[in-house]
């Protein structure tokens, strides 16, 4: 939830559904909210399984044009597998908020430039904890 708030503060519109959602519910929220990006977060060992299920559901619903970001706590060696499944970008725990925002800004999803509060830089740009489901 903290990441979604940080992204809101940086000027992005974020719809946060919370954890433990079904792929069906997430896909329906993407449609209802006309989301451009889906962010998934994982803190357990189920990231490959659930990413695959989500991508299958997105294809089933005609949402394969939606960018998929995956983040959380998992081994770095799983990044290639996540990308092979269809994740457009992967942010492991310890990635900086600046990395995420820079990536999103390149996609032209907001109109104003990034303005992070000064105290964030004083704390190592706030390394990401678990990204717990953010939707842009």
mmCIF file of N, CA and C in Angstrom:
data_model
loop_
_atom_site.group_PDB
_atom_site.id
_atom_site.type_symbol
_atom_site.label_atom_id
_atom_site.label_comp_id
_atom_site.label_asym_id
_atom_site.label_seq_id
_atom_site.Cartn_x
_atom_site.Cartn_y
_atom_site.Cartn_z
ATOM 1 N N UNK A 1 0.821 -1.192 0.000
ATOM 2 C CA UNK A 1 0.000 0.000 0.000
ATOM 3 C C UNK A 1 0.865 1.256 0.000
ATOM 4 N N UNK A 2 2.036 1.211 0.619
ATOM 5 C CA UNK A 2 2.891 2.395 0.661
ATOM 6 C C UNK A 2 3.312 2.806 -0.739
ATOM 7 N N UNK A 3 3.607 1.863 -1.604
ATOM 8 C CA UNK A 3 4.044 2.198 -2.957
ATOM 9 C C UNK A 3 2.927 2.923 -3.691
ATOM 10 N N UNK A 4 1.702 2.458 -3.540
ATOM 11 C CA UNK A 4 0.598 3.131 -4.219
ATOM 12 C C UNK A 4 0.465 4.573 -3.732
ATOM 13 N N UNK A 5 0.662 4.811 -2.456
ATOM 14 C CA UNK A 5 0.594 6.182 -1.940
ATOM 15 C C UNK A 5 1.751 7.016 -2.481
ATOM 16 N N UNK A 6 2.940 6.438 -2.526
ATOM 17 C CA UNK A 6 4.096 7.170 -3.070
ATOM 18 C C UNK A 6 3.852 7.537 -4.532
ATOM 19 N N UNK A 7 3.265 6.625 -5.293
ATOM 20 C CA UNK A 7 2.991 6.920 -6.696
ATOM 21 C C UNK A 7 1.914 7.993 -6.831
ATOM 22 N N UNK A 8 0.913 7.970 -5.963
ATOM 23 C CA UNK A 8 -0.082 9.054 -5.961
ATOM 24 C C UNK A 8 0.590 10.388 -5.678
ATOM 25 N N UNK A 9 1.463 10.399 -4.673
ATOM 26 C CA UNK A 9 2.173 11.627 -4.315
ATOM 27 C C UNK A 9 3.047 12.133 -5.460
ATOM 28 N N UNK A 10 3.498 11.218 -6.311
ATOM 29 C CA UNK A 10 4.336 11.587 -7.448
ATOM 30 C C UNK A 10 3.498 12.003 -8.658
ATOM 31 N N UNK A 11 2.158 11.996 -8.528
ATOM 32 C CA UNK A 11 1.294 12.506 -9.578
ATOM 33 C C UNK A 11 0.569 11.474 -10.422
ATOM 34 N N UNK A 12 0.642 10.212 -10.046
ATOM 35 C CA UNK A 12 -0.037 9.167 -10.800
ATOM 36 C C UNK A 12 -1.399 8.873 -10.190
ATOM 37 N N UNK A 13 -2.338 8.472 -11.037
ATOM 38 C CA UNK A 13 -3.618 7.980 -10.528
ATOM 39 C C UNK A 13 -3.434 6.499 -10.238
ATOM 40 N N UNK A 14 -3.754 6.090 -9.030
ATOM 41 C CA UNK A 14 -3.530 4.708 -8.609
ATOM 42 C C UNK A 14 -4.814 4.165 -7.988
ATOM 43 N N UNK A 15 -5.226 3.001 -8.437
ATOM 44 C CA UNK A 15 -6.341 2.287 -7.824
ATOM 45 C C UNK A 15 -5.745 1.090 -7.112
ATOM 46 N N UNK A 16 -5.922 1.061 -5.803
ATOM 47 C CA UNK A 16 -5.329 -0.004 -4.990
ATOM 48 C C UNK A 16 -6.428 -0.975 -4.572
ATOM 49 N N UNK A 17 -6.286 -2.242 -4.952
ATOM 50 C CA UNK A 17 -7.294 -3.246 -4.608
ATOM 51 C C UNK A 17 -6.967 -4.022 -3.344
ATOM 52 N N UNK A 18 -5.748 -3.921 -2.873
ATOM 53 C CA UNK A 18 -5.352 -4.692 -1.703
ATOM 54 C C UNK A 18 -4.847 -6.060 -2.108
ATOM 55 N N UNK A 19 -4.404 -6.799 -1.131
ATOM 56 C CA UNK A 19 -3.836 -8.115 -1.388
ATOM 57 C C UNK A 19 -4.887 -9.199 -1.507
ATOM 58 N N UNK A 20 -4.447 -10.373 -1.872
ATOM 59 C CA UNK A 20 -5.273 -11.587 -1.923
ATOM 60 C C UNK A 20 -6.473 -11.443 -2.853
ATOM 61 N N UNK A 21 -6.226 -10.953 -4.062
ATOM 62 C CA UNK A 21 -7.276 -10.798 -5.059
ATOM 63 C C UNK A 21 -7.206 -11.935 -6.073
ATOM 64 N N UNK A 22 -8.330 -12.257 -6.657
ATOM 65 C CA UNK A 22 -8.336 -13.253 -7.730
ATOM 66 C C UNK A 22 -7.966 -12.574 -9.046
ATOM 67 N N UNK A 23 -7.462 -13.356 -9.981
ATOM 68 C CA UNK A 23 -7.136 -12.791 -11.289
ATOM 69 C C UNK A 23 -8.397 -12.268 -11.978
ATOM 70 N N UNK A 24 -9.498 -12.888 -11.758
ATOM 71 C CA UNK A 24 -10.782 -12.428 -12.323
ATOM 72 C C UNK A 24 -11.134 -11.040 -11.794
ATOM 73 N N UNK A 25 -11.039 -10.855 -10.497
ATOM 74 C CA UNK A 25 -11.380 -9.555 -9.906
ATOM 75 C C UNK A 25 -10.427 -8.471 -10.387
ATOM 76 N N UNK A 26 -9.147 -8.783 -10.475
ATOM 77 C CA UNK A 26 -8.166 -7.803 -10.936
ATOM 78 C C UNK A 26 -8.437 -7.441 -12.390
ATOM 79 N N UNK A 27 -8.688 -8.438 -13.231
ATOM 80 C CA UNK A 27 -8.976 -8.172 -14.647
ATOM 81 C C UNK A 27 -10.224 -7.301 -14.788
ATOM 82 N N UNK A 28 -11.246 -7.586 -14.007
ATOM 83 C CA UNK A 28 -12.463 -6.769 -14.065
ATOM 84 C C UNK A 28 -12.191 -5.335 -13.611
ATOM 85 N N UNK A 29 -11.336 -5.166 -12.619
ATOM 86 C CA UNK A 29 -10.981 -3.819 -12.168
ATOM 87 C C UNK A 29 -10.206 -3.064 -13.254
ATOM 88 N N UNK A 30 -9.333 -3.748 -13.969
ATOM 89 C CA UNK A 30 -8.601 -3.121 -15.076
ATOM 90 C C UNK A 30 -9.591 -2.581 -16.106
ATOM 91 N N UNK A 31 -10.577 -3.385 -16.440
ATOM 92 C CA UNK A 31 -11.595 -2.985 -17.417
ATOM 93 C C UNK A 31 -12.409 -1.807 -16.885
ATOM 94 N N UNK A 32 -12.916 -1.954 -15.672
ATOM 95 C CA UNK A 32 -13.778 -0.927 -15.084
ATOM 96 C C UNK A 32 -13.053 0.410 -14.941
ATOM 97 N N UNK A 33 -11.800 0.368 -14.543
ATOM 98 C CA UNK A 33 -11.047 1.597 -14.288
ATOM 99 C C UNK A 33 -10.273 2.090 -15.514
ATOM 100 N N UNK A 34 -10.334 1.352 -16.619
ATOM 101 C CA UNK A 34 -9.590 1.696 -17.835
ATOM 102 C C UNK A 34 -8.109 1.893 -17.526
ATOM 103 N N UNK A 35 -7.548 0.948 -16.788
ATOM 104 C CA UNK A 35 -6.148 1.031 -16.362
ATOM 105 C C UNK A 35 -5.214 0.817 -17.540
ATOM 106 N N UNK A 36 -4.054 1.440 -17.460
ATOM 107 C CA UNK A 36 -3.028 1.307 -18.493
ATOM 108 C C UNK A 36 -1.922 0.356 -18.067
ATOM 109 N N UNK A 37 -1.759 0.204 -16.762
ATOM 110 C CA UNK A 37 -0.710 -0.644 -16.201
ATOM 111 C C UNK A 37 -1.291 -1.426 -15.033
ATOM 112 N N UNK A 38 -0.835 -2.648 -14.887
ATOM 113 C CA UNK A 38 -1.165 -3.461 -13.719
ATOM 114 C C UNK A 38 0.124 -3.739 -12.977
ATOM 115 N N UNK A 39 0.122 -3.478 -11.696
ATOM 116 C CA UNK A 39 1.258 -3.810 -10.852
ATOM 117 C C UNK A 39 0.872 -4.912 -9.888
ATOM 118 N N UNK A 40 1.656 -5.954 -9.860
ATOM 119 C CA UNK A 40 1.430 -7.064 -8.939
ATOM 120 C C UNK A 40 2.585 -7.143 -7.961
ATOM 121 N N UNK A 41 2.275 -7.520 -6.724
ATOM 122 C CA UNK A 41 3.302 -7.652 -5.707
ATOM 123 C C UNK A 41 3.226 -9.020 -5.055
ATOM 124 N N UNK A 42 4.407 -9.514 -4.713
ATOM 125 C CA UNK A 42 4.463 -10.825 -4.076
ATOM 126 C C UNK A 42 5.462 -10.812 -2.938
ATOM 127 N N UNK A 43 5.092 -11.475 -1.857
ATOM 128 C CA UNK A 43 6.015 -11.598 -0.733
ATOM 129 C C UNK A 43 6.242 -13.057 -0.365
ATOM 130 N N UNK A 44 5.638 -13.954 -1.123
ATOM 131 C CA UNK A 44 5.828 -15.381 -0.886
ATOM 132 C C UNK A 44 6.427 -16.022 -2.119
ATOM 133 N N UNK A 45 6.431 -17.321 -2.168
ATOM 134 C CA UNK A 45 7.038 -18.038 -3.274
ATOM 135 C C UNK A 45 6.087 -18.330 -4.415
ATOM 136 N N UNK A 46 4.994 -17.596 -4.514
ATOM 137 C CA UNK A 46 3.969 -17.903 -5.506
ATOM 138 C C UNK A 46 3.951 -16.933 -6.687
ATOM 139 N N UNK A 47 4.986 -16.143 -6.855
ATOM 140 C CA UNK A 47 4.999 -15.094 -7.870
ATOM 141 C C UNK A 47 4.933 -15.636 -9.303
ATOM 142 N N UNK A 48 5.623 -16.721 -9.598
ATOM 143 C CA UNK A 48 5.589 -17.269 -10.958
ATOM 144 C C UNK A 48 4.207 -17.840 -11.287
ATOM 145 N N UNK A 49 3.650 -18.594 -10.366
ATOM 146 C CA UNK A 49 2.328 -19.191 -10.565
ATOM 147 C C UNK A 49 1.264 -18.122 -10.773
ATOM 148 N N UNK A 50 1.216 -17.137 -9.865
ATOM 149 C CA UNK A 50 0.158 -16.129 -9.940
ATOM 150 C C UNK A 50 0.364 -15.137 -11.085
ATOM 151 N N UNK A 51 1.601 -14.860 -11.447
ATOM 152 C CA UNK A 51 1.843 -14.006 -12.613
ATOM 153 C C UNK A 51 1.335 -14.705 -13.866
ATOM 154 N N UNK A 52 1.612 -15.987 -13.983
ATOM 155 C CA UNK A 52 1.131 -16.751 -15.138
ATOM 156 C C UNK A 52 -0.399 -16.746 -15.191
ATOM 157 N N UNK A 53 -1.038 -16.981 -14.047
ATOM 158 C CA UNK A 53 -2.512 -16.976 -14.004
ATOM 159 C C UNK A 53 -3.069 -15.615 -14.397
ATOM 160 N N UNK A 54 -2.423 -14.544 -13.931
ATOM 161 C CA UNK A 54 -2.911 -13.201 -14.242
ATOM 162 C C UNK A 54 -2.755 -12.904 -15.721
ATOM 163 N N UNK A 55 -1.645 -13.285 -16.298
ATOM 164 C CA UNK A 55 -1.424 -13.050 -17.731
ATOM 165 C C UNK A 55 -2.429 -13.853 -18.555
ATOM 166 N N UNK A 56 -2.695 -15.084 -18.162
ATOM 167 C CA UNK A 56 -3.703 -15.884 -18.863
ATOM 168 C C UNK A 56 -5.073 -15.213 -18.801
ATOM 169 N N UNK A 57 -5.426 -14.684 -17.628
ATOM 170 C CA UNK A 57 -6.727 -14.014 -17.473
ATOM 171 C C UNK A 57 -6.775 -12.734 -18.295
ATOM 172 N N UNK A 58 -5.665 -12.005 -18.330
ATOM 173 C CA UNK A 58 -5.619 -10.779 -19.129
ATOM 174 C C UNK A 58 -5.806 -11.099 -20.617
ATOM 175 N N UNK A 59 -5.164 -12.154 -21.104
ATOM 176 C CA UNK A 59 -5.328 -12.558 -22.505
ATOM 177 C C UNK A 59 -6.771 -12.970 -22.778
ATOM 178 N N UNK A 60 -7.331 -13.733 -21.843
ATOM 179 C CA UNK A 60 -8.710 -14.197 -21.989
ATOM 180 C C UNK A 60 -9.680 -13.017 -22.117
ATOM 181 N N UNK A 61 -9.403 -11.944 -21.401
ATOM 182 C CA UNK A 61 -10.304 -10.779 -21.389
ATOM 183 C C UNK A 61 -9.883 -9.706 -22.397
ATOM 184 N N UNK A 62 -8.906 -10.013 -23.243
ATOM 185 C CA UNK A 62 -8.467 -9.045 -24.239
ATOM 186 C C UNK A 62 -7.669 -7.888 -23.661
ATOM 187 N N UNK A 63 -6.966 -8.147 -22.572
ATOM 188 C CA UNK A 63 -6.199 -7.102 -21.887
ATOM 189 C C UNK A 63 -4.695 -7.272 -22.092
ATOM 190 N N UNK A 64 -4.304 -7.972 -23.130
ATOM 191 C CA UNK A 64 -2.879 -8.203 -23.316
ATOM 192 C C UNK A 64 -2.138 -6.958 -23.805
ATOM 193 N N UNK A 65 -2.850 -5.843 -23.980
ATOM 194 C CA UNK A 65 -2.209 -4.565 -24.290
ATOM 195 C C UNK A 65 -1.859 -3.773 -23.027
ATOM 196 N N UNK A 66 -2.224 -4.275 -21.868
ATOM 197 C CA UNK A 66 -1.951 -3.616 -20.588
ATOM 198 C C UNK A 66 -0.537 -3.989 -20.142
ATOM 199 N N UNK A 67 0.237 -2.990 -19.768
ATOM 200 C CA UNK A 67 1.595 -3.255 -19.265
ATOM 201 C C UNK A 67 1.516 -3.895 -17.894
ATOM 202 N N UNK A 68 2.362 -4.861 -17.673
ATOM 203 C CA UNK A 68 2.379 -5.581 -16.400
ATOM 204 C C UNK A 68 3.715 -5.369 -15.703
ATOM 205 N N UNK A 69 3.649 -4.821 -14.503
ATOM 206 C CA UNK A 69 4.814 -4.666 -13.639
ATOM 207 C C UNK A 69 4.684 -5.658 -12.504
ATOM 208 N N UNK A 70 5.767 -6.317 -12.167
ATOM 209 C CA UNK A 70 5.772 -7.281 -11.072
ATOM 210 C C UNK A 70 6.850 -6.855 -10.087
ATOM 211 N N UNK A 71 6.517 -6.903 -8.819
ATOM 212 C CA UNK A 71 7.494 -6.536 -7.808
ATOM 213 C C UNK A 71 7.318 -7.366 -6.561
ATOM 214 N N UNK A 72 8.286 -7.240 -5.675
ATOM 215 C CA UNK A 72 8.173 -7.917 -4.400
ATOM 216 C C UNK A 72 9.433 -8.632 -3.980
ATOM 217 N N UNK A 73 9.218 -9.573 -3.095
ATOM 218 C CA UNK A 73 10.319 -10.325 -2.503
ATOM 219 C C UNK A 73 10.393 -11.690 -3.177
ATOM 220 N N UNK A 74 11.388 -11.842 -4.030
ATOM 221 C CA UNK A 74 11.639 -13.113 -4.695
ATOM 222 C C UNK A 74 13.069 -13.087 -5.219
ATOM 223 N N UNK A 75 13.608 -14.234 -5.546
ATOM 224 C CA UNK A 75 15.011 -14.289 -5.988
ATOM 225 C C UNK A 75 15.220 -13.569 -7.328
ATOM 226 N N UNK A 76 16.346 -12.894 -7.444
ATOM 227 C CA UNK A 76 16.684 -12.205 -8.692
ATOM 228 C C UNK A 76 16.709 -13.165 -9.876
ATOM 229 N N UNK A 77 17.052 -14.423 -9.646
ATOM 230 C CA UNK A 77 17.109 -15.373 -10.758
ATOM 231 C C UNK A 77 15.727 -15.668 -11.352
ATOM 232 N N UNK A 78 14.653 -15.233 -10.690
ATOM 233 C CA UNK A 78 13.307 -15.421 -11.238
ATOM 234 C C UNK A 78 12.908 -14.302 -12.199
ATOM 235 N N UNK A 79 13.694 -13.238 -12.282
ATOM 236 C CA UNK A 79 13.349 -12.114 -13.154
ATOM 237 C C UNK A 79 13.216 -12.558 -14.616
ATOM 238 N N UNK A 80 14.175 -13.316 -15.174
ATOM 239 C CA UNK A 80 13.999 -13.748 -16.577
ATOM 240 C C UNK A 80 12.728 -14.576 -16.788
ATOM 241 N N UNK A 81 12.388 -15.423 -15.841
ATOM 242 C CA UNK A 81 11.174 -16.241 -15.965
ATOM 243 C C UNK A 81 9.926 -15.360 -15.942
ATOM 244 N N UNK A 82 9.913 -14.341 -15.078
ATOM 245 C CA UNK A 82 8.773 -13.426 -15.028
ATOM 246 C C UNK A 82 8.631 -12.656 -16.337
ATOM 247 N N UNK A 83 9.755 -12.233 -16.888
ATOM 248 C CA UNK A 83 9.709 -11.518 -18.169
ATOM 249 C C UNK A 83 9.283 -12.446 -19.305
ATOM 250 N N UNK A 84 9.719 -13.689 -19.257
ATOM 251 C CA UNK A 84 9.317 -14.658 -20.275
ATOM 252 C C UNK A 84 7.808 -14.920 -20.202
ATOM 253 N N UNK A 85 7.260 -14.915 -18.991
ATOM 254 C CA UNK A 85 5.818 -15.085 -18.833
ATOM 255 C C UNK A 85 5.045 -13.906 -19.420
ATOM 256 N N UNK A 86 5.669 -12.718 -19.423
ATOM 257 C CA UNK A 86 4.994 -11.549 -19.988
ATOM 258 C C UNK A 86 5.075 -10.282 -19.152
ATOM 259 N N UNK A 87 5.813 -10.310 -18.053
ATOM 260 C CA UNK A 87 5.978 -9.082 -17.265
ATOM 261 C C UNK A 87 6.824 -8.091 -18.072
ATOM 262 N N UNK A 88 6.348 -6.865 -18.185
ATOM 263 C CA UNK A 88 7.086 -5.842 -18.926
ATOM 264 C C UNK A 88 8.270 -5.309 -18.131
ATOM 265 N N UNK A 89 8.130 -5.270 -16.821
ATOM 266 C CA UNK A 89 9.207 -4.800 -15.962
ATOM 267 C C UNK A 89 9.082 -5.488 -14.607
ATOM 268 N N UNK A 90 10.214 -5.732 -13.968
ATOM 269 C CA UNK A 90 10.237 -6.400 -12.667
ATOM 270 C C UNK A 90 11.058 -5.551 -11.712
ATOM 271 N N UNK A 91 10.492 -5.294 -10.540
ATOM 272 C CA UNK A 91 11.162 -4.536 -9.489
ATOM 273 C C UNK A 91 11.230 -5.414 -8.243
ATOM 274 N N UNK A 92 12.428 -5.809 -7.879
ATOM 275 C CA UNK A 92 12.591 -6.629 -6.681
ATOM 276 C C UNK A 92 12.635 -5.722 -5.453
ATOM 277 N N UNK A 93 12.427 -6.320 -4.286
ATOM 278 C CA UNK A 93 12.529 -5.565 -3.047
ATOM 279 C C UNK A 93 13.902 -4.903 -3.007
ATOM 280 N N UNK A 94 13.929 -3.652 -2.635
ATOM 281 C CA UNK A 94 15.168 -2.898 -2.631
ATOM 282 C C UNK A 94 15.278 -1.967 -3.822
ATOM 283 N N UNK A 95 14.396 -2.135 -4.828
ATOM 284 C CA UNK A 95 14.360 -1.180 -5.932
ATOM 285 C C UNK A 95 13.926 0.172 -5.376
ATOM 286 N N UNK A 96 14.427 1.235 -5.953
ATOM 287 C CA UNK A 96 14.064 2.558 -5.439
ATOM 288 C C UNK A 96 12.774 3.053 -6.078
ATOM 289 N N UNK A 97 12.091 3.899 -5.347
ATOM 290 C CA UNK A 97 10.893 4.537 -5.878
ATOM 291 C C UNK A 97 11.238 5.311 -7.142
ATOM 292 N N UNK A 98 12.398 5.928 -7.160
ATOM 293 C CA UNK A 98 12.816 6.702 -8.326
ATOM 294 C C UNK A 98 12.887 5.813 -9.572
ATOM 295 N N UNK A 99 13.365 4.582 -9.427
ATOM 296 C CA UNK A 99 13.412 3.646 -10.555
ATOM 297 C C UNK A 99 12.012 3.396 -11.121
ATOM 298 N N UNK A 100 11.062 3.166 -10.220
ATOM 299 C CA UNK A 100 9.694 2.878 -10.643
ATOM 300 C C UNK A 100 9.093 4.101 -11.325
ATOM 301 N N UNK A 101 9.224 5.262 -10.701
ATOM 302 C CA UNK A 101 8.648 6.481 -11.253
ATOM 303 C C UNK A 101 9.286 6.826 -12.593
ATOM 304 N N UNK A 102 10.591 6.679 -12.706
ATOM 305 C CA UNK A 102 11.270 6.952 -13.971
ATOM 306 C C UNK A 102 10.734 6.036 -15.066
ATOM 307 N N UNK A 103 10.566 4.772 -14.750
ATOM 308 C CA UNK A 103 10.008 3.824 -15.721
ATOM 309 C C UNK A 103 8.605 4.257 -16.151
ATOM 310 N N UNK A 104 7.762 4.625 -15.185
ATOM 311 C CA UNK A 104 6.390 5.020 -15.500
ATOM 312 C C UNK A 104 6.345 6.336 -16.271
ATOM 313 N N UNK A 105 7.217 7.265 -15.929
ATOM 314 C CA UNK A 105 7.246 8.543 -16.648
ATOM 315 C C UNK A 105 7.604 8.341 -18.116
ATOM 316 N N UNK A 106 8.464 7.376 -18.407
ATOM 317 C CA UNK A 106 8.825 7.098 -19.798
ATOM 318 C C UNK A 106 7.616 6.633 -20.597
ATOM 319 N N UNK A 107 6.605 6.145 -19.897
ATOM 320 C CA UNK A 107 5.386 5.688 -20.556
ATOM 321 C C UNK A 107 4.383 6.824 -20.733
ATOM 322 N N UNK A 108 4.753 8.042 -20.309
ATOM 323 C CA UNK A 108 3.901 9.232 -20.450
ATOM 324 C C UNK A 108 2.531 9.054 -19.807
ATOM 325 N N UNK A 109 2.514 8.582 -18.568
ATOM 326 C CA UNK A 109 1.249 8.341 -17.884
ATOM 327 C C UNK A 109 0.806 9.494 -17.003
ATOM 328 N N UNK A 110 1.593 10.539 -16.936
ATOM 329 C CA UNK A 110 1.172 11.695 -16.155
ATOM 330 C C UNK A 110 1.677 12.943 -16.829
ATOM 331 N N UNK A 111 1.080 14.068 -16.478
ATOM 332 C CA UNK A 111 1.413 15.300 -17.178
ATOM 333 C C UNK A 111 2.441 16.149 -16.448
ATOM 334 N N UNK A 112 2.573 15.980 -15.145
ATOM 335 C CA UNK A 112 3.500 16.831 -14.410
ATOM 336 C C UNK A 112 4.808 16.095 -14.137
ATOM 337 N N UNK A 113 5.913 16.836 -14.029
ATOM 338 C CA UNK A 113 7.194 16.189 -13.741
ATOM 339 C C UNK A 113 7.224 15.624 -12.323
ATOM 340 N N UNK A 114 8.100 14.674 -12.121
ATOM 341 C CA UNK A 114 8.255 14.047 -10.810
ATOM 342 C C UNK A 114 8.681 15.068 -9.774
ATOM 343 N N UNK A 115 7.973 15.097 -8.655
ATOM 344 C CA UNK A 115 8.349 15.950 -7.540
ATOM 345 C C UNK A 115 8.238 15.129 -6.258
ATOM 346 N N UNK A 116 9.335 14.546 -5.872
ATOM 347 C CA UNK A 116 9.349 13.754 -4.643
ATOM 348 C C UNK A 116 9.634 14.662 -3.458
ATOM 349 N N UNK A 117 8.989 14.442 -2.325
ATOM 350 C CA UNK A 117 9.326 15.205 -1.127
ATOM 351 C C UNK A 117 10.801 15.045 -0.783
ATOM 352 N N UNK A 118 11.434 16.100 -0.306
ATOM 353 C CA UNK A 118 12.868 16.087 -0.034
ATOM 354 C C UNK A 118 13.274 15.006 0.956
ATOM 355 N N UNK A 119 12.463 14.735 1.957
ATOM 356 C CA UNK A 119 12.845 13.754 2.976
ATOM 357 C C UNK A 119 12.958 12.336 2.415
ATOM 358 N N UNK A 120 12.410 12.067 1.239
ATOM 359 C CA UNK A 120 12.553 10.739 0.649
ATOM 360 C C UNK A 120 13.990 10.488 0.257
ATOM 361 N N UNK A 121 14.661 11.462 -0.323
ATOM 362 C CA UNK A 121 16.049 11.289 -0.739
ATOM 363 C C UNK A 121 16.958 11.081 0.472
ATOM 364 N N UNK A 122 16.590 11.672 1.583
ATOM 365 C CA UNK A 122 17.390 11.522 2.791
ATOM 366 C C UNK A 122 17.348 10.091 3.314
ATOM 367 N N UNK A 123 16.391 9.323 2.868
ATOM 368 C CA UNK A 123 16.242 7.938 3.325
ATOM 369 C C UNK A 123 16.481 6.972 2.167
ATOM 370 N N UNK A 124 17.534 7.195 1.412
ATOM 371 C CA UNK A 124 17.936 6.308 0.311
ATOM 372 C C UNK A 124 16.819 6.125 -0.709
ATOM 373 N N UNK A 125 16.088 7.175 -0.989
ATOM 374 C CA UNK A 125 15.006 7.162 -1.974
ATOM 375 C C UNK A 125 13.949 6.119 -1.646
ATOM 376 N N UNK A 126 13.819 5.754 -0.409
ATOM 377 C CA UNK A 126 12.844 4.745 0.020
ATOM 378 C C UNK A 126 12.898 3.508 -0.854
ATOM 379 N N UNK A 127 13.668 2.566 -0.472
ATOM 380 C CA UNK A 127 13.662 1.306 -1.200
ATOM 381 C C UNK A 127 12.297 0.664 -1.076
ATOM 382 N N UNK A 128 11.891 -0.002 -2.130
ATOM 383 C CA UNK A 128 10.557 -0.571 -2.170
ATOM 384 C C UNK A 128 10.414 -1.759 -1.237
ATOM 385 N N UNK A 129 9.359 -1.763 -0.456
ATOM 386 C CA UNK A 129 8.992 -2.994 0.254
ATOM 387 C C UNK A 129 8.202 -3.850 -0.726
ATOM 388 N N UNK A 130 7.264 -4.606 -0.273
ATOM 389 C CA UNK A 130 6.426 -5.379 -1.164
ATOM 390 C C UNK A 130 5.474 -4.439 -1.884
ATOM 391 N N UNK A 131 5.458 -4.498 -3.202
ATOM 392 C CA UNK A 131 4.461 -3.740 -3.954
ATOM 393 C C UNK A 131 3.202 -4.582 -3.882
ATOM 394 N N UNK A 132 2.207 -4.107 -3.185
ATOM 395 C CA UNK A 132 1.062 -4.952 -2.877
ATOM 396 C C UNK A 132 -0.131 -4.635 -3.766
ATOM 397 N N UNK A 133 0.063 -4.698 -5.071
ATOM 398 C CA UNK A 133 -1.041 -4.526 -5.994
ATOM 399 C C UNK A 133 -1.366 -3.081 -6.267
ATOM 400 N N UNK A 134 -0.659 -2.427 -7.173
ATOM 401 C CA UNK A 134 -1.031 -1.071 -7.552
ATOM 402 C C UNK A 134 -1.440 -1.086 -9.017
ATOM 403 N N UNK A 135 -2.371 -0.210 -9.344
ATOM 404 C CA UNK A 135 -2.949 -0.201 -10.674
ATOM 405 C C UNK A 135 -2.969 1.231 -11.169
ATOM 406 N N UNK A 136 -2.417 1.456 -12.344
ATOM 407 C CA UNK A 136 -2.341 2.813 -12.872
ATOM 408 C C UNK A 136 -3.085 2.872 -14.189
#
